[in-house]
CSV table of N, CA, C and O in Angstrom, one decimal:
chain,number,residue,atom,x,y,z
A,106,UNK,N,-36.8,19.7,18.2
A,106,UNK,CA,-36.7,20.1,16.5
A,106,UNK,C,-37.9,19.7,15.8
A,106,UNK,O,-38.5,18.7,16.1
A,107,UNK,N,-38.4,20.4,15.0
A,107,UNK,CA,-39.5,19.8,14.2
A,107,UNK,C,-38.9,19.1,13.0
A,107,UNK,O,-37.7,19.6,12.6
A,108,UNK,N,-39.8,18.4,11.9
A,108,UNK,CA,-39.3,18.1,10.8
A,108,UNK,C,-38.7,19.3,9.9
A,108,UNK,O,-37.9,18.8,8.9
A,109,UNK,N,-39.6,20.3,9.9
A,109,UNK,CA,-38.8,21.3,8.7
A,109,UNK,C,-37.7,22.1,9.6
A,109,UNK,O,-36.6,22.4,8.5
A,110,UNK,N,-37.1,21.7,10.7
A,110,UNK,CA,-36.1,22.4,11.4
A,110,UNK,C,-35.0,21.3,10.5
A,110,UNK,O,-33.9,21.7,10.2
A,111,UNK,N,-35.3,20.0,10.6
A,111,UNK,CA,-34.3,19.0,10.1
A,111,UNK,C,-34.2,19.2,8.6
A,111,UNK,O,-32.9,19.1,8.4
A,112,UNK,N,-35.4,19.4,7.8
A,112,UNK,CA,-34.9,19.5,6.5
A,112,UNK,C,-34.1,21.0,5.8
A,112,UNK,O,-33.7,20.8,5.2
A,113,UNK,N,-34.5,21.9,6.6
A,113,UNK,CA,-33.9,23.0,6.6
A,113,UNK,C,-32.4,23.2,7.3
A,113,UNK,O,-31.6,24.2,7.2
A,114,UNK,N,-31.9,22.1,7.8
A,114,UNK,CA,-30.8,22.3,8.7
A,114,UNK,C,-29.6,22.2,7.7
A,114,UNK,O,-29.4,21.7,7.1
A,115,UNK,N,-28.5,23.2,8.1
A,115,UNK,CA,-27.2,23.2,7.2
A,115,UNK,C,-26.7,21.8,7.6
A,115,UNK,O,-25.9,21.5,6.4
A,116,UNK,N,-26.6,21.5,8.5
A,116,UNK,CA,-26.2,19.9,8.9
A,116,UNK,C,-26.9,18.8,7.6
A,116,UNK,O,-26.1,18.1,7.2
A,117,UNK,N,-28.0,18.9,7.6
A,117,UNK,CA,-28.8,18.2,6.7
A,117,UNK,C,-28.3,18.3,5.3
A,117,UNK,O,-27.9,17.0,4.9
A,118,UNK,N,-27.8,19.4,4.8
A,118,UNK,CA,-27.4,19.7,3.6
A,118,UNK,C,-25.9,19.2,3.3
A,118,UNK,O,-25.5,18.4,2.5
A,119,UNK,N,-25.5,19.5,4.5
A,119,UNK,CA,-23.9,19.3,4.2
A,119,UNK,C,-23.6,17.5,4.3
A,119,UNK,O,-22.7,17.3,3.4
A,120,UNK,N,-24.2,16.8,5.0
A,120,UNK,CA,-24.5,15.4,4.9
A,120,UNK,C,-25.1,14.7,3.9
A,120,UNK,O,-25.1,13.5,3.9
A,121,UNK,N,-25.6,15.7,2.9
A,121,UNK,CA,-26.4,15.1,1.7
A,121,UNK,C,-27.4,14.0,2.3
A,121,UNK,O,-27.7,13.2,1.7
A,122,UNK,N,-28.3,14.6,3.3
A,122,UNK,CA,-29.2,13.8,3.8
A,122,UNK,C,-30.6,13.8,3.2
A,122,UNK,O,-31.3,13.1,3.5
A,123,UNK,N,-30.8,14.6,2.3
A,123,UNK,CA,-32.2,14.7,1.5
A,123,UNK,C,-31.6,14.7,0.2
A,123,UNK,O,-31.9,16.0,-0.7
A,124,UNK,N,-31.0,13.8,-0.3
A,124,UNK,CA,-30.8,14.0,-2.0
A,124,UNK,C,-31.8,14.2,-2.8
A,124,UNK,O,-32.9,13.6,-2.6
A,125,UNK,N,-31.6,14.9,-3.9
A,125,UNK,CA,-32.8,15.0,-5.0
A,125,UNK,C,-32.6,14.0,-6.2
A,125,UNK,O,-31.4,13.8,-6.5
A,126,UNK,N,-33.4,13.6,-6.8
A,126,UNK,CA,-33.2,12.9,-8.2
A,126,UNK,C,-34.3,13.3,-9.0
A,126,UNK,O,-35.6,13.8,-8.4
A,127,UNK,N,-34.1,13.2,-10.3
A,127,UNK,CA,-35.6,13.2,-11.0
A,127,UNK,C,-36.2,12.0,-11.5
A,127,UNK,O,-35.7,11.2,-11.4
A,128,UNK,N,-37.4,12.3,-11.3
A,128,UNK,CA,-38.2,11.4,-11.6
A,128,UNK,C,-39.5,11.7,-12.3
A,128,UNK,O,-40.3,12.4,-11.8
A,129,UNK,N,-39.4,11.3,-13.9
A,129,UNK,CA,-40.5,11.5,-14.7
A,129,UNK,C,-40.5,13.2,-14.8
A,129,UNK,O,-41.5,14.0,-15.0
A,130,UNK,N,-39.4,13.7,-14.7
A,130,UNK,CA,-39.3,15.3,-14.7
A,130,UNK,C,-39.7,16.1,-13.7
A,130,UNK,O,-39.4,17.2,-13.7
A,131,UNK,N,-39.8,15.6,-12.6
A,131,UNK,CA,-39.9,15.9,-11.4
A,131,UNK,C,-38.7,15.8,-10.1
A,131,UNK,O,-38.0,14.9,-10.4
A,132,UNK,N,-38.4,16.9,-9.8
A,132,UNK,CA,-37.4,16.8,-8.8
A,132,UNK,C,-37.7,16.4,-7.5
A,132,UNK,O,-38.8,16.7,-7.0
A,133,UNK,N,-37.3,15.2,-7.1
A,133,UNK,CA,-37.9,14.3,-5.7
A,133,UNK,C,-36.6,14.3,-4.5
A,133,UNK,O,-35.7,13.9,-5.1
A,134,UNK,N,-37.0,14.9,-3.4
A,134,UNK,CA,-36.1,14.5,-2.5
A,134,UNK,C,-36.5,13.6,-1.6
A,134,UNK,O,-37.8,13.1,-1.2
A,135,UNK,N,-35.5,12.7,-1.2
A,135,UNK,CA,-35.7,11.5,-0.5
A,135,UNK,C,-34.7,11.1,0.8
A,135,UNK,O,-33.4,11.7,0.5
A,136,UNK,N,-35.2,10.5,1.8
A,136,UNK,CA,-33.9,10.6,2.7
A,136,UNK,C,-32.7,9.7,2.3
A,136,UNK,O,-32.6,9.0,1.3
A,137,UNK,N,-31.7,10.4,2.5
A,137,UNK,CA,-30.1,9.8,2.1
A,137,UNK,C,-30.0,8.9,3.1
A,137,UNK,O,-30.6,8.3,4.1
A,138,UNK,N,-28.7,8.4,2.8
A,138,UNK,CA,-28.1,6.8,3.7
A,138,UNK,C,-27.3,7.8,4.9
A,138,UNK,O,-26.7,8.5,4.8
A,139,UNK,N,-27.9,7.4,6.2
A,139,UNK,CA,-27.5,7.6,7.4
A,139,UNK,C,-26.0,7.9,7.5
A,139,UNK,O,-25.0,8.2,8.5
A,140,UNK,N,-25.6,6.4,7.1
A,140,UNK,CA,-24.1,6.0,7.4
A,140,UNK,C,-23.6,6.5,6.3
A,140,UNK,O,-23.4,6.2,4.9
A,141,UNK,N,-22.0,7.2,6.4
A,141,UNK,CA,-21.3,7.8,5.2
A,141,UNK,C,-19.9,7.1,5.5
A,141,UNK,O,-19.4,7.1,6.8
A,142,UNK,N,-19.4,6.4,4.3
A,142,UNK,CA,-18.1,6.0,4.6
A,142,UNK,C,-17.0,6.8,3.6
A,142,UNK,O,-17.7,7.0,2.4
A,143,UNK,N,-16.0,7.2,3.8
A,143,UNK,CA,-14.9,7.9,3.2
A,143,UNK,C,-14.5,6.9,1.9
A,143,UNK,O,-14.5,5.7,1.9
A,144,UNK,N,-14.5,7.6,0.6
A,144,UNK,CA,-14.1,7.0,-0.5
A,144,UNK,C,-15.4,6.0,-1.4
A,144,UNK,O,-15.3,5.7,-1.9
A,145,UNK,N,-16.7,6.2,-0.5
A,145,UNK,CA,-17.7,5.9,-1.0
A,145,UNK,C,-18.7,6.9,-1.9
A,145,UNK,O,-19.0,7.7,-1.0
A,146,UNK,N,-18.6,7.0,-3.0
A,146,UNK,CA,-19.8,8.0,-3.8
A,146,UNK,C,-21.3,7.3,-3.7
A,146,UNK,O,-21.2,6.3,-3.9
A,147,UNK,N,-22.1,8.1,-3.0
A,147,UNK,CA,-23.3,7.8,-3.3
A,147,UNK,C,-23.9,8.1,-4.6
A,147,UNK,O,-23.7,9.2,-5.0
A,148,UNK,N,-25.1,7.5,-4.9
A,148,UNK,CA,-25.7,7.8,-6.1
A,148,UNK,C,-27.1,7.2,-5.6
A,148,UNK,O,-27.4,6.5,-4.8
A,149,UNK,N,-28.1,8.5,-6.3
A,149,UNK,CA,-29.4,7.9,-6.0
A,149,UNK,C,-30.2,8.2,-7.4
A,149,UNK,O,-30.1,8.8,-8.3
A,150,UNK,N,-31.1,7.0,-7.3
A,150,UNK,CA,-32.1,7.4,-8.5
A,150,UNK,C,-33.5,7.0,-8.2
A,150,UNK,O,-33.9,6.5,-7.0
A,151,UNK,N,-34.3,7.2,-9.2
A,151,UNK,CA,-35.8,6.8,-8.9
A,151,UNK,C,-36.0,5.7,-8.6
A,151,UNK,O,-35.5,4.8,-9.5
A,152,UNK,N,-37.4,5.1,-8.1
A,152,UNK,CA,-37.4,3.8,-8.2
A,152,UNK,C,-38.1,3.6,-9.1
A,152,UNK,O,-38.5,4.2,-10.1
A,153,UNK,N,-38.2,2.0,-9.6
A,153,UNK,CA,-38.5,1.7,-10.8
A,153,UNK,C,-40.1,1.6,-11.0
A,153,UNK,O,-40.5,1.8,-9.9
A,154,UNK,N,-40.8,2.0,-12.1
A,154,UNK,CA,-42.3,2.2,-12.1
A,154,UNK,C,-42.9,0.9,-11.9
A,154,UNK,O,-42.1,-0.3,-12.1
A,155,UNK,N,-43.9,0.8,-11.6
A,155,UNK,CA,-44.9,-0.5,-11.3
A,155,UNK,C,-44.4,-1.3,-12.7
A,155,UNK,O,-45.2,-1.0,-13.9
A,156,UNK,N,-44.4,-2.7,-12.4
A,156,UNK,CA,-44.2,-3.5,-13.5
A,156,UNK,C,-43.1,-3.2,-14.5
A,156,UNK,O,-42.7,-4.2,-15.4
A,157,UNK,N,-42.0,-2.2,-14.2
A,157,UNK,CA,-41.0,-2.0,-15.3
A,157,UNK,C,-40.3,-3.3,-15.3
A,157,UNK,O,-39.4,-3.7,-16.3
A,158,UNK,N,-39.7,-4.1,-14.3
A,158,UNK,CA,-39.1,-5.4,-14.3
A,158,UNK,C,-39.9,-6.7,-14.4
A,158,UNK,O,-39.2,-7.5,-14.2
A,159,UNK,N,-41.0,-6.7,-14.1
A,159,UNK,CA,-41.7,-7.7,-14.4
A,159,UNK,C,-41.7,-9.0,-15.5
A,159,UNK,O,-41.1,-10.0,-15.0
A,160,UNK,N,-41.4,-8.4,-16.6
A,160,UNK,CA,-41.1,-9.5,-17.6
A,160,UNK,C,-39.9,-9.8,-17.6
A,160,UNK,O,-39.7,-11.3,-17.9
A,161,UNK,N,-38.8,-9.0,-17.4
A,161,UNK,CA,-37.5,-9.5,-17.2
A,161,UNK,C,-37.4,-10.7,-15.9
A,161,UNK,O,-36.7,-11.8,-16.0
A,162,UNK,N,-37.8,-10.4,-14.5
A,162,UNK,CA,-37.9,-11.3,-13.7
A,162,UNK,C,-38.8,-12.6,-14.1
A,162,UNK,O,-38.0,-13.6,-13.9
A,163,UNK,N,-39.7,-12.6,-14.4
A,163,UNK,CA,-40.4,-13.7,-15.2
A,163,UNK,C,-39.7,-14.4,-15.8
A,163,UNK,O,-39.7,-15.8,-15.8
A,164,UNK,N,-39.4,-14.2,-17.2
A,164,UNK,CA,-38.7,-14.8,-18.0
A,164,UNK,C,-37.3,-15.3,-17.5
A,164,UNK,O,-37.0,-16.4,-17.9
A,165,UNK,N,-36.5,-14.4,-17.0
A,165,UNK,CA,-35.0,-14.8,-16.8
A,165,UNK,C,-34.7,-15.4,-15.7
A,165,UNK,O,-33.8,-16.3,-15.5
A,166,UNK,N,-35.4,-14.8,-14.4
A,166,UNK,CA,-35.4,-15.6,-13.0
A,166,UNK,C,-36.0,-16.6,-12.7
A,166,UNK,O,-35.7,-17.6,-12.4
A,167,UNK,N,-37.4,-16.7,-13.1
A,167,UNK,CA,-38.4,-17.6,-12.6
A,167,UNK,C,-38.6,-18.4,-13.7
A,167,UNK,O,-39.3,-19.4,-13.6
A,168,UNK,N,-38.1,-18.2,-14.9
A,168,UNK,CA,-38.2,-19.2,-16.2
A,168,UNK,C,-39.5,-19.3,-16.7
A,168,UNK,O,-39.8,-20.6,-16.9
A,169,UNK,N,-40.6,-18.5,-16.5
A,169,UNK,CA,-41.7,-18.6,-17.1
A,169,UNK,C,-41.7,-18.2,-18.7
A,169,UNK,O,-40.8,-17.4,-19.1
A,170,UNK,N,-42.7,-19.1,-19.1
A,170,UNK,CA,-42.8,-18.9,-20.6
A,170,UNK,C,-43.7,-17.6,-21.1
A,170,UNK,O,-44.3,-17.2,-19.9
A,171,UNK,N,-43.4,-17.1,-22.3
A,171,UNK,CA,-44.3,-15.9,-22.6
A,171,UNK,C,-45.5,-16.3,-22.8
A,171,UNK,O,-46.6,-15.5,-22.4
A,172,UNK,N,-46.3,-17.6,-22.8
A,172,UNK,CA,-47.6,-17.7,-22.9
A,172,UNK,C,-47.7,-17.7,-21.3
A,172,UNK,O,-49.2,-17.2,-20.9
A,173,UNK,N,-47.2,-18.2,-20.1
A,173,UNK,CA,-47.9,-18.2,-18.9
A,173,UNK,C,-47.4,-16.5,-18.7
A,173,UNK,O,-48.5,-16.1,-17.8
A,174,UNK,N,-46.6,-15.7,-19.1
A,174,UNK,CA,-46.7,-14.4,-18.5
A,174,UNK,C,-48.0,-13.6,-19.1
A,174,UNK,O,-48.5,-13.0,-18.5
A,175,UNK,N,-48.3,-14.0,-20.6
A,175,UNK,CA,-49.6,-13.3,-21.0
A,175,UNK,C,-50.8,-13.8,-20.6
A,175,UNK,O,-51.8,-13.1,-20.1
A,176,UNK,N,-50.9,-15.0,-19.6
A,176,UNK,CA,-52.1,-15.5,-19.1
A,176,UNK,C,-51.9,-14.5,-17.7
A,176,UNK,O,-53.0,-14.6,-17.5
A,177,UNK,N,-51.0,-14.6,-17.2
A,177,UNK,CA,-50.9,-13.6,-16.0
A,177,UNK,C,-51.3,-12.4,-16.2
A,177,UNK,O,-52.0,-11.5,-15.4
A,178,UNK,N,-50.7,-11.8,-17.2
A,178,UNK,CA,-51.3,-10.6,-17.6
A,178,UNK,C,-52.8,-10.2,-17.6
A,178,UNK,O,-53.4,-9.5,-17.4
A,179,UNK,N,-53.4,-11.3,-18.8
A,179,UNK,CA,-54.7,-11.3,-18.9
A,179,UNK,C,-55.6,-11.4,-17.6
A,179,UNK,O,-56.7,-10.8,-17.4
A,180,UNK,N,-55.2,-11.9,-16.7
A,180,UNK,CA,-55.8,-12.0,-15.5
A,180,UNK,C,-55.5,-11.2,-14.4
A,180,UNK,O,-55.9,-11.1,-13.4
A,181,UNK,N,-55.0,-10.1,-14.9
A,181,UNK,CA,-54.4,-8.8,-14.1
A,181,UNK,C,-53.7,-9.5,-12.9
A,181,UNK,O,-53.9,-8.5,-12.0
A,182,UNK,N,-53.0,-10.2,-12.8
A,182,UNK,CA,-52.0,-11.0,-11.7
A,182,UNK,C,-50.5,-10.1,-11.8
A,182,UNK,O,-50.3,-10.1,-10.7
A,183,UNK,N,-50.4,-9.6,-12.9
A,183,UNK,CA,-49.0,-9.0,-12.7
A,183,UNK,C,-49.3,-7.9,-13.7
A,183,UNK,O,-50.1,-7.8,-14.8
A,184,UNK,N,-48.2,-6.6,-13.5
A,184,UNK,CA,-48.6,-5.6,-14.4
A,184,UNK,C,-47.9,-5.3,-15.6
A,184,UNK,O,-46.9,-6.2,-15.7
């Protein structure tokens, strides 16, 4: 089988192995979870943008000050 055969296989579709999700207005296909469990609804979403959670992580988890974060941004150390 080729990759194209697998992508176009009815089994791939039936098992939701290439779920689609919206990412910035584009439909993206990505590999689904190969392990299926009854009663478990799968949800798929786009990955976060670069730097989307940086401030939250630095402030809330790492307890960095706003001044320290500004310094990291100024030095292009974080996005």
